[in-house]
mmCIF file of C-alpha atoms in Angstrom:
data_model
loop_
_atom_site.group_PDB
_atom_site.id
_atom_site.type_symbol
_atom_site.label_atom_id
_atom_site.label_comp_id
_atom_site.label_asym_id
_atom_site.label_seq_id
_atom_site.Cartn_x
_atom_site.Cartn_y
_atom_site.Cartn_z
ATOM 1 C CA MET A 1 0.718 36.644 -10.248
ATOM 2 C CA SER A 2 0.089 33.442 -11.301
ATOM 3 C CA HIS A 3 -1.699 33.975 -14.666
ATOM 4 C CA ARG A 4 1.509 36.534 -15.811
ATOM 5 C CA PHE A 5 4.109 33.924 -14.379
ATOM 6 C CA HIS A 6 2.692 30.944 -16.606
ATOM 7 C CA SER A 7 2.629 33.786 -19.235
ATOM 8 C CA ILE A 8 6.421 34.583 -19.017
ATOM 9 C CA ILE A 9 7.088 30.647 -18.387
ATOM 10 C CA ALA A 10 5.637 29.388 -21.677
ATOM 11 C CA GLY A 11 7.881 32.032 -23.328
ATOM 12 C CA LEU A 12 11.188 30.161 -22.243
ATOM 13 C CA VAL A 13 10.156 27.068 -24.418
ATOM 14 C CA ALA A 14 12.277 27.825 -27.393
ATOM 15 C CA LEU A 15 15.080 28.831 -25.182
ATOM 16 C CA LEU A 16 15.067 25.930 -23.086
ATOM 17 C CA CYS A 17 14.992 23.158 -26.174
ATOM 18 C CA ALA A 18 19.037 22.913 -26.643
ATOM 19 C CA GLY A 19 20.285 19.960 -25.199
ATOM 20 C CA ALA A 20 21.923 19.497 -21.577
ATOM 21 C CA ASN A 21 25.697 20.530 -22.805
ATOM 22 C CA ALA A 22 24.242 23.509 -24.548
ATOM 23 C CA PHE A 23 22.530 24.678 -21.732
ATOM 24 C CA ALA A 24 25.367 24.202 -19.288
ATOM 25 C CA ALA A 25 27.518 25.909 -21.614
ATOM 26 C CA ALA A 26 25.595 29.306 -22.594
ATOM 27 C CA PRO A 27 26.282 32.277 -21.088
ATOM 28 C CA GLN A 28 25.534 32.190 -17.381
ATOM 29 C CA ASP A 29 24.729 35.682 -16.726
ATOM 30 C CA GLU A 30 21.721 35.459 -19.505
ATOM 31 C CA VAL A 31 18.331 35.952 -18.103
ATOM 32 C CA LEU A 32 16.046 33.156 -18.107
ATOM 33 C CA LEU A 33 12.891 34.832 -16.537
ATOM 34 C CA ARG A 34 12.296 38.546 -15.484
ATOM 35 C CA ARG A 35 9.771 40.402 -13.862
ATOM 36 C CA GLY A 36 10.419 43.658 -12.602
ATOM 37 C CA ASP A 37 13.705 43.314 -10.259
ATOM 38 C CA VAL A 38 13.196 39.883 -9.851
ATOM 39 C CA THR A 39 15.355 37.796 -12.325
ATOM 40 C CA VAL A 40 16.429 34.019 -12.737
ATOM 41 C CA THR A 41 19.541 33.623 -14.854
ATOM 42 C CA ARG A 42 21.362 30.316 -16.067
ATOM 43 C CA ALA A 43 23.861 30.431 -13.267
ATOM 44 C CA ASP A 44 21.209 30.754 -10.974
ATOM 45 C CA PHE A 45 19.559 27.673 -12.183
ATOM 46 C CA MET A 46 22.532 25.953 -12.322
ATOM 47 C CA HIS A 47 22.917 26.603 -8.370
ATOM 48 C CA MET A 48 19.354 25.756 -7.780
ATOM 49 C CA LEU A 49 20.152 22.188 -9.678
ATOM 50 C CA GLU A 50 23.168 21.612 -8.083
ATOM 51 C CA ASN A 51 21.150 22.678 -4.463
ATOM 52 C CA ALA A 52 18.007 20.587 -4.904
ATOM 53 C CA ILE A 53 18.793 17.467 -7.193
ATOM 54 C CA PRO A 54 21.387 14.575 -6.584
ATOM 55 C CA GLU A 55 24.207 14.622 -9.015
ATOM 56 C CA GLY A 56 23.031 11.350 -10.567
ATOM 57 C CA GLY A 57 19.225 12.979 -11.758
ATOM 58 C CA ARG A 58 20.830 16.202 -12.819
ATOM 59 C CA ALA A 59 21.011 15.322 -16.561
ATOM 60 C CA ALA A 60 17.511 13.819 -16.594
ATOM 61 C CA VAL A 61 16.245 16.881 -15.396
ATOM 62 C CA LEU A 62 17.902 19.182 -17.884
ATOM 63 C CA ALA A 63 17.200 16.754 -20.554
ATOM 64 C CA ASP A 64 12.956 17.387 -19.542
ATOM 65 C CA GLU A 65 11.744 20.547 -20.350
ATOM 66 C CA ARG A 66 9.079 20.293 -18.081
ATOM 67 C CA LYS A 67 11.477 20.000 -15.194
ATOM 68 C CA VAL A 68 13.300 22.566 -16.028
ATOM 69 C CA ARG A 69 10.636 24.914 -16.322
ATOM 70 C CA MET A 70 9.379 23.579 -12.750
ATOM 71 C CA LEU A 71 12.711 24.341 -11.038
ATOM 72 C CA ILE A 72 12.773 27.946 -12.543
ATOM 73 C CA ALA A 73 9.700 28.356 -11.455
ATOM 74 C CA ASP A 74 10.514 27.113 -7.746
ATOM 75 C CA LEU A 75 13.308 29.628 -7.651
ATOM 76 C CA PHE A 76 11.041 32.574 -9.166
ATOM 77 C CA VAL A 77 8.495 32.045 -6.597
ATOM 78 C CA ILE A 78 10.932 32.033 -3.613
ATOM 79 C CA ARG A 79 12.599 35.396 -5.036
ATOM 80 C CA GLU A 80 9.338 37.062 -5.866
ATOM 81 C CA LEU A 81 8.090 35.955 -2.190
ATOM 82 C CA ALA A 82 11.003 37.274 -0.869
ATOM 83 C CA ALA A 83 10.838 40.597 -2.519
ATOM 84 C CA GLU A 84 7.383 40.939 -1.029
ATOM 85 C CA ALA A 85 8.411 40.077 2.310
ATOM 86 C CA ARG A 86 11.013 42.730 1.937
ATOM 87 C CA GLN A 87 8.444 45.376 1.120
ATOM 88 C CA ALA A 88 6.496 44.599 3.872
ATOM 89 C CA GLY A 89 9.366 45.272 6.283
ATOM 90 C CA LEU A 90 9.508 41.630 7.717
ATOM 91 C CA ALA A 91 13.073 41.251 6.965
ATOM 92 C CA ASP A 92 13.256 43.701 10.070
ATOM 93 C CA ASP A 93 11.325 41.432 12.359
ATOM 94 C CA GLU A 94 13.971 40.117 14.828
ATOM 95 C CA LEU A 95 12.828 36.479 14.617
ATOM 96 C CA VAL A 96 12.896 36.375 10.794
ATOM 97 C CA ARG A 97 16.641 38.235 10.944
ATOM 98 C CA PHE A 98 18.074 35.011 13.254
ATOM 99 C CA LYS A 99 16.311 32.461 11.321
ATOM 100 C CA ILE A 100 18.008 34.323 8.178
ATOM 101 C CA ALA A 101 21.454 33.985 9.993
ATOM 102 C CA VAL A 102 21.010 30.640 11.161
ATOM 103 C CA GLN A 103 20.165 29.406 7.659
ATOM 104 C CA GLN A 104 23.388 30.992 6.566
ATOM 105 C CA ASP A 105 25.492 29.690 9.290
ATOM 106 C CA ARG A 106 24.185 26.139 8.359
ATOM 107 C CA THR A 107 25.102 26.494 4.882
ATOM 108 C CA LEU A 108 28.515 27.816 5.526
ATOM 109 C CA MET A 109 28.693 24.603 7.949
ATOM 110 C CA ASP A 110 27.434 22.184 5.175
ATOM 111 C CA ALA A 111 29.916 23.597 3.156
ATOM 112 C CA LEU A 112 32.527 23.078 5.649
ATOM 113 C CA LEU A 113 31.735 19.323 6.012
ATOM 114 C CA ASP A 114 31.283 18.700 2.653
ATOM 115 C CA LYS A 115 35.139 19.952 2.542
ATOM 116 C CA ALA A 116 36.279 17.801 4.894
ATOM 117 C CA VAL A 117 34.694 14.818 3.478
ATOM 118 C CA ALA A 118 36.294 15.616 0.270
ATOM 119 C CA ASP A 119 39.565 16.336 1.860
ATOM 120 C CA SER A 120 39.519 12.661 3.642
ATOM 121 C CA ALA A 121 41.650 9.922 2.388
ATOM 122 C CA ARG A 122 39.164 7.479 1.062
ATOM 123 C CA PRO A 123 39.412 3.877 1.744
ATOM 124 C CA ASP A 124 39.014 1.245 -0.934
ATOM 125 C CA PHE A 125 35.272 0.606 -0.697
ATOM 126 C CA GLU A 126 35.390 -2.264 -3.309
ATOM 127 C CA LYS A 127 38.257 -4.082 -1.059
ATOM 128 C CA ILE A 128 35.954 -3.262 1.865
ATOM 129 C CA ALA A 129 32.675 -4.530 0.375
ATOM 130 C CA ARG A 130 34.263 -8.043 -0.920
ATOM 131 C CA GLU A 131 35.671 -8.376 2.790
ATOM 132 C CA ARG A 132 31.888 -7.893 4.181
ATOM 133 C CA TYR A 133 30.666 -10.038 1.564
ATOM 134 C CA THR A 134 33.303 -12.975 2.284
ATOM 135 C CA THR A 135 33.241 -12.573 6.262
ATOM 136 C CA SER A 136 29.311 -12.630 6.275
ATOM 137 C CA PRO A 137 27.863 -14.333 3.528
ATOM 138 C CA GLU A 138 24.698 -15.315 4.985
ATOM 139 C CA ARG A 139 24.064 -11.219 5.129
ATOM 140 C CA PHE A 140 23.166 -11.568 1.476
ATOM 141 C CA ARG A 141 20.852 -13.979 1.027
ATOM 142 C CA GLN A 142 17.945 -13.494 -0.698
ATOM 143 C CA ALA A 143 15.049 -15.046 1.080
ATOM 144 C CA GLU A 144 12.011 -17.277 -0.506
ATOM 145 C CA ARG A 145 9.792 -15.443 -2.757
ATOM 146 C CA VAL A 146 6.474 -15.933 -4.029
ATOM 147 C CA ARG A 147 4.582 -14.169 -6.567
ATOM 148 C CA ALA A 148 0.701 -13.742 -5.939
ATOM 149 C CA SER A 149 -2.339 -11.380 -6.806
ATOM 150 C CA HIS A 150 -4.998 -10.677 -4.529
ATOM 151 C CA VAL A 151 -8.507 -8.863 -4.401
ATOM 152 C CA LEU A 152 -8.838 -6.992 -0.996
ATOM 153 C CA ILE A 153 -12.506 -6.317 0.163
ATOM 154 C CA GLY A 154 -12.771 -4.142 3.293
ATOM 155 C CA PRO A 155 -15.473 -2.481 5.425
ATOM 156 C CA LYS A 156 -16.508 1.145 4.456
ATOM 157 C CA GLU A 157 -19.400 3.275 4.797
ATOM 158 C CA GLY A 158 -22.417 1.578 3.278
ATOM 159 C CA ARG A 159 -20.477 -2.148 4.139
ATOM 160 C CA SER A 160 -20.142 -3.454 7.276
ATOM 161 C CA LYS A 161 -17.507 -6.148 8.195
ATOM 162 C CA GLU A 162 -19.709 -8.637 7.891
ATOM 163 C CA GLN A 163 -20.805 -7.711 4.722
ATOM 164 C CA ALA A 164 -17.260 -7.346 3.486
ATOM 165 C CA LYS A 165 -16.564 -11.016 4.313
ATOM 166 C CA ALA A 166 -19.447 -12.359 2.620
ATOM 167 C CA LEU A 167 -18.595 -10.368 -0.819
ATOM 168 C CA ALA A 168 -15.115 -11.760 -0.329
ATOM 169 C CA GLU A 169 -16.458 -15.133 -0.120
ATOM 170 C CA GLU A 170 -18.432 -14.488 -3.032
ATOM 171 C CA VAL A 171 -15.643 -13.242 -5.056
ATOM 172 C CA ARG A 172 -13.706 -16.169 -4.081
ATOM 173 C CA LYS A 173 -16.295 -18.544 -5.502
ATOM 174 C CA GLN A 174 -16.081 -16.913 -8.811
ATOM 175 C CA ALA A 175 -12.629 -17.046 -8.753
ATOM 176 C CA LEU A 176 -13.008 -20.900 -8.508
ATOM 177 C CA GLN A 177 -15.515 -21.140 -10.890
ATOM 178 C CA GLY A 178 -13.436 -19.307 -13.457
ATOM 179 C CA GLN A 179 -16.321 -17.525 -14.933
ATOM 180 C CA LYS A 180 -14.223 -14.879 -15.009
ATOM 181 C CA THR A 181 -10.725 -14.341 -14.993
ATOM 182 C CA PHE A 182 -8.955 -13.221 -11.355
ATOM 183 C CA GLU A 183 -7.818 -9.816 -13.178
ATOM 184 C CA GLU A 184 -11.428 -9.055 -14.028
ATOM 185 C CA LEU A 185 -12.342 -9.798 -10.372
ATOM 186 C CA VAL A 186 -9.971 -7.259 -9.225
ATOM 187 C CA LEU A 187 -11.040 -4.594 -11.276
ATOM 188 C CA GLU A 188 -14.687 -5.207 -10.398
ATOM 189 C CA TYR A 189 -14.166 -5.787 -6.870
ATOM 190 C CA SER A 190 -10.784 -4.756 -5.323
ATOM 191 C CA ASP A 191 -10.634 -1.659 -2.895
ATOM 192 C CA ASP A 192 -6.766 -1.786 -3.465
ATOM 193 C CA LYS A 193 -5.860 1.422 -4.544
ATOM 194 C CA SER A 194 -3.416 0.284 -6.976
ATOM 195 C CA ALA A 195 -5.639 -2.365 -8.508
ATOM 196 C CA LYS A 196 -6.250 -0.554 -11.742
ATOM 197 C CA THR A 197 -2.759 -0.288 -12.467
ATOM 198 C CA ASN A 198 -1.382 -3.541 -11.164
ATOM 199 C CA ARG A 199 -4.720 -5.431 -11.436
ATOM 200 C CA GLY A 200 -4.009 -7.184 -8.453
ATOM 201 C CA ASP A 201 -0.673 -8.385 -9.144
ATOM 202 C CA LEU A 202 1.712 -7.959 -6.220
ATOM 203 C CA GLY A 203 4.970 -9.127 -8.042
ATOM 204 C CA PHE A 204 7.535 -11.403 -5.978
ATOM 205 C CA PHE A 205 7.432 -10.601 -2.301
ATOM 206 C CA GLU A 206 9.246 -11.952 0.981
ATOM 207 C CA ARG A 207 7.588 -13.301 3.897
ATOM 208 C CA GLU A 208 8.210 -10.307 6.172
ATOM 209 C CA ARG A 209 6.930 -7.942 3.460
ATOM 210 C CA MET A 210 3.507 -8.701 4.258
ATOM 211 C CA VAL A 211 1.013 -8.846 7.243
ATOM 212 C CA LYS A 212 1.452 -12.397 8.900
ATOM 213 C CA PRO A 213 -2.072 -13.589 7.919
ATOM 214 C CA PHE A 214 -1.618 -12.594 4.153
ATOM 215 C CA ALA A 215 1.969 -14.178 4.299
ATOM 216 C CA GLU A 216 0.916 -17.306 5.484
ATOM 217 C CA ALA A 217 -1.873 -18.042 3.160
ATOM 218 C CA ALA A 218 0.400 -16.923 0.201
ATOM 219 C CA PHE A 219 3.220 -19.033 0.909
ATOM 220 C CA ALA A 220 0.996 -22.343 1.843
ATOM 221 C CA MET A 221 -0.161 -22.326 -1.622
ATOM 222 C CA GLU A 222 2.216 -24.113 -4.056
ATOM 223 C CA LYS A 223 0.085 -24.811 -7.414
ATOM 224 C CA PRO A 224 0.063 -21.880 -9.694
ATOM 225 C CA GLY A 225 -3.493 -20.600 -9.991
ATOM 226 C CA ASP A 226 -4.631 -21.879 -6.639
ATOM 227 C CA ILE A 227 -6.950 -19.693 -4.827
ATOM 228 C CA SER A 228 -6.647 -19.291 -1.050
ATOM 229 C CA PRO A 229 -9.800 -19.369 1.479
ATOM 230 C CA VAL A 230 -10.740 -15.640 2.426
ATOM 231 C CA VAL A 231 -8.027 -13.848 4.499
ATOM 232 C CA GLU A 232 -8.555 -11.281 6.903
ATOM 233 C CA SER A 233 -6.248 -8.674 7.655
ATOM 234 C CA GLN A 234 -6.326 -5.384 9.200
ATOM 235 C CA PHE A 235 -6.709 -4.105 5.714
ATOM 236 C CA GLY A 236 -9.841 -6.090 5.293
ATOM 237 C CA PHE A 237 -10.679 -9.563 3.778
ATOM 238 C CA HIS A 238 -8.048 -10.787 0.938
ATOM 239 C CA VAL A 239 -8.985 -13.642 -1.884
ATOM 240 C CA ILE A 240 -5.188 -14.485 -2.823
ATOM 241 C CA ARG A 241 -4.043 -16.017 -6.127
ATOM 242 C CA TYR A 242 -0.820 -18.211 -6.059
ATOM 243 C CA VAL A 243 1.352 -17.355 -9.261
ATOM 244 C CA ASP A 244 4.985 -18.500 -8.962
ATOM 245 C CA ARG A 245 7.762 -19.199 -6.539
ATOM 246 C CA LYS A 246 11.312 -18.325 -6.154
ATOM 247 C CA PRO A 247 13.505 -20.232 -3.745
ATOM 248 C CA ALA A 248 15.687 -18.610 -1.412
ATOM 249 C CA ARG A 249 19.380 -18.286 -2.723
ATOM 250 C CA GLN A 250 22.980 -16.797 -1.833
ATOM 251 C CA LEU A 251 23.213 -13.454 -3.913
ATOM 252 C CA GLY A 252 26.600 -13.244 -5.703
ATOM 253 C CA PHE A 253 29.229 -10.632 -5.048
ATOM 254 C CA ASP A 254 28.275 -8.507 -8.107
ATOM 255 C CA GLU A 255 24.856 -8.552 -7.348
ATOM 256 C CA VAL A 256 25.296 -6.569 -4.160
ATOM 257 C CA LYS A 257 28.715 -4.923 -4.676
ATOM 258 C CA ARG A 258 27.079 -1.964 -5.490
ATOM 259 C CA LYS A 259 24.947 -1.741 -2.543
ATOM 260 C CA ILE A 260 27.692 -2.420 -0.188
ATOM 261 C CA ILE A 261 30.091 -0.002 -1.839
ATOM 262 C CA ASP A 262 27.098 3.033 -1.439
ATOM 263 C CA THR A 263 26.646 2.063 1.824
ATOM 264 C CA GLU A 264 30.190 1.951 3.370
ATOM 265 C CA ARG A 265 30.719 5.205 1.451
ATOM 266 C CA GLN A 266 27.622 6.825 3.453
ATOM 267 C CA GLN A 267 28.812 5.591 6.744
ATOM 268 C CA PHE A 268 32.100 6.929 5.732
ATOM 269 C CA GLU A 269 31.009 10.378 4.982
ATOM 270 C CA ALA A 270 28.747 10.265 8.005
ATOM 271 C CA ARG A 271 31.659 9.336 10.328
ATOM 272 C CA VAL A 272 33.897 12.491 8.909
ATOM 273 C CA ARG A 273 30.853 14.995 9.378
ATOM 274 C CA THR A 274 30.200 13.420 13.171
ATOM 275 C CA GLU A 275 33.739 13.702 14.209
ATOM 276 C CA ARG A 276 33.975 17.340 12.667
ATOM 277 C CA ILE A 277 31.342 18.409 14.789
ATOM 278 C CA GLU A 278 32.042 16.495 17.780
ATOM 279 C CA ALA A 279 35.500 18.081 17.500
ATOM 280 C CA ALA A 280 33.842 21.772 17.491
ATOM 281 C CA ARG A 281 31.517 20.478 20.745
ATOM 282 C CA SER A 282 34.962 19.478 22.664
ATOM 283 C CA LEU A 283 36.754 22.567 21.906
ATOM 284 C CA ASP A 284 39.225 23.339 24.610
ATOM 285 C CA ASP A 285 38.265 27.244 25.229
ATOM 286 C CA ILE A 286 34.177 26.961 25.356
ATOM 287 C CA LYS A 287 32.999 28.966 28.107
ATOM 288 C CA VAL A 288 29.659 28.124 29.506
ATOM 289 C CA ASN A 289 27.267 30.724 31.951
ATOM 290 C CA GLN A 290 25.993 27.606 33.741
ATOM 291 C CA ASP A 291 24.137 29.996 36.104
ATOM 292 C CA ALA A 292 22.413 31.797 33.092
ATOM 293 C CA VAL A 293 21.842 28.308 31.676
ATOM 294 C CA SER A 294 20.172 26.940 34.831
ATOM 295 C CA ALA A 295 17.973 30.360 35.460
ATOM 296 C CA ILE A 296 16.113 29.734 32.010
ATOM 297 C CA SER A 297 14.783 26.484 33.409
ATOM 298 C CA GLU A 298 14.169 27.413 36.853
ATOM 299 C CA GLU A 299 12.413 30.673 35.133
ATOM 300 C CA ALA A 300 10.118 28.058 33.278
ATOM 301 C CA ARG A 301 9.530 25.840 36.347
ATOM 302 C CA LYS A 302 8.459 28.798 38.598
ATOM 303 C CA ALA A 303 6.189 29.950 35.626
ATOM 304 C CA VAL A 304 4.589 26.437 35.540
ATOM 305 C CA ASP A 305 4.524 26.191 39.305
ATOM 306 C CA THR A 306 2.342 29.819 39.523
ATOM 307 C CA ALA A 307 0.079 28.706 36.933
ATOM 308 C CA VAL A 308 -0.814 25.479 38.568
ATOM 309 C CA ASN A 309 -1.179 27.106 41.947
ATOM 310 C CA ALA A 310 -3.482 29.392 40.474
ATOM 311 C CA ALA A 311 -5.575 27.057 38.641
ATOM 312 C CA SER A 312 -5.767 24.867 41.882
ATOM 313 C CA GLU A 313 -6.578 28.009 43.660
ATOM 314 C CA LYS A 314 -9.507 28.756 41.356
ATOM 315 C CA LYS A 315 -10.852 25.386 41.408
ATOM 316 C CA ASN A 316 -10.914 25.323 45.176
ATOM 317 C CA ALA A 317 -13.185 28.568 45.151
ATOM 318 C CA GLY A 318 -15.526 27.308 42.809
ATOM 319 C CA ALA A 319 -15.721 24.219 44.781
ATOM 320 C CA ALA A 320 -16.312 26.523 47.900
ATOM 321 C CA LYS A 321 -19.105 28.594 46.457
ATOM 322 C CA ALA A 322 -20.844 25.317 45.140
ATOM 323 C CA ALA A 323 -20.967 23.950 48.963
ATOM 324 C CA PRO A 324 -24.640 24.269 50.453
#
């Protein structure tokens, strides 16, 4: 099935070369992919896009043919395997039917909650953001940051902790001698998985971002090019090269406004959803069969007690047989 599917997908290349606007404006019932009775239409694709991709990322997906094809492939696989499940009679399984019903109800619930959010009067988020910034400016200070590179030498198969430390000391010695650049030492020795791409450069970081021994060593240096003593952390042994420092500073409102607004919007929408859910939990005419609810737990406790007693009796019987 995989080979046939990829052959079908290959035929979509010319169809999907149109731009995002043309794609969205084309006939929504046009079939993009078919295998027997399983089809994926443009409308299906657009619904899948809206369901799977946040609004801000949809244009980028539409503009990327590979991502478009992957999304179509995902929907096709779901439908193809669901069709096989029906043919196998799995749709008649009681638990499967329950899961389908719950998923349908959950989708409807989410739609209702989305509507509740959309229908709610929204506060002036920018005004709230400015108030947050003005009343608590200390929350929007950027801590002192340091930029550093490092070589990580860790113990591993064939290398003991003592050998790792000795190798780190040798790397530090080479760094101080300057016969090789620090980047060359990183590529030759570092066990950090990111070393091949970042050449050991960690960029600017705040003290709290790093484990304590590493941070203390990095922030203790002051002269660009300084090499730290070998530092041990839970990751292994580090040789750190100091690059630069940025002092702590107060961030301007324009620098943090978007983040504050996004946070306030998310909290507002979460409150609307929570209030709607709690309102449903607190409806006056809910009737609970408490005896039946309690019976579920009581039956479970009895089953556990029975199993424990049976195990104890079996253990005592075995001990009696073993006695002289």
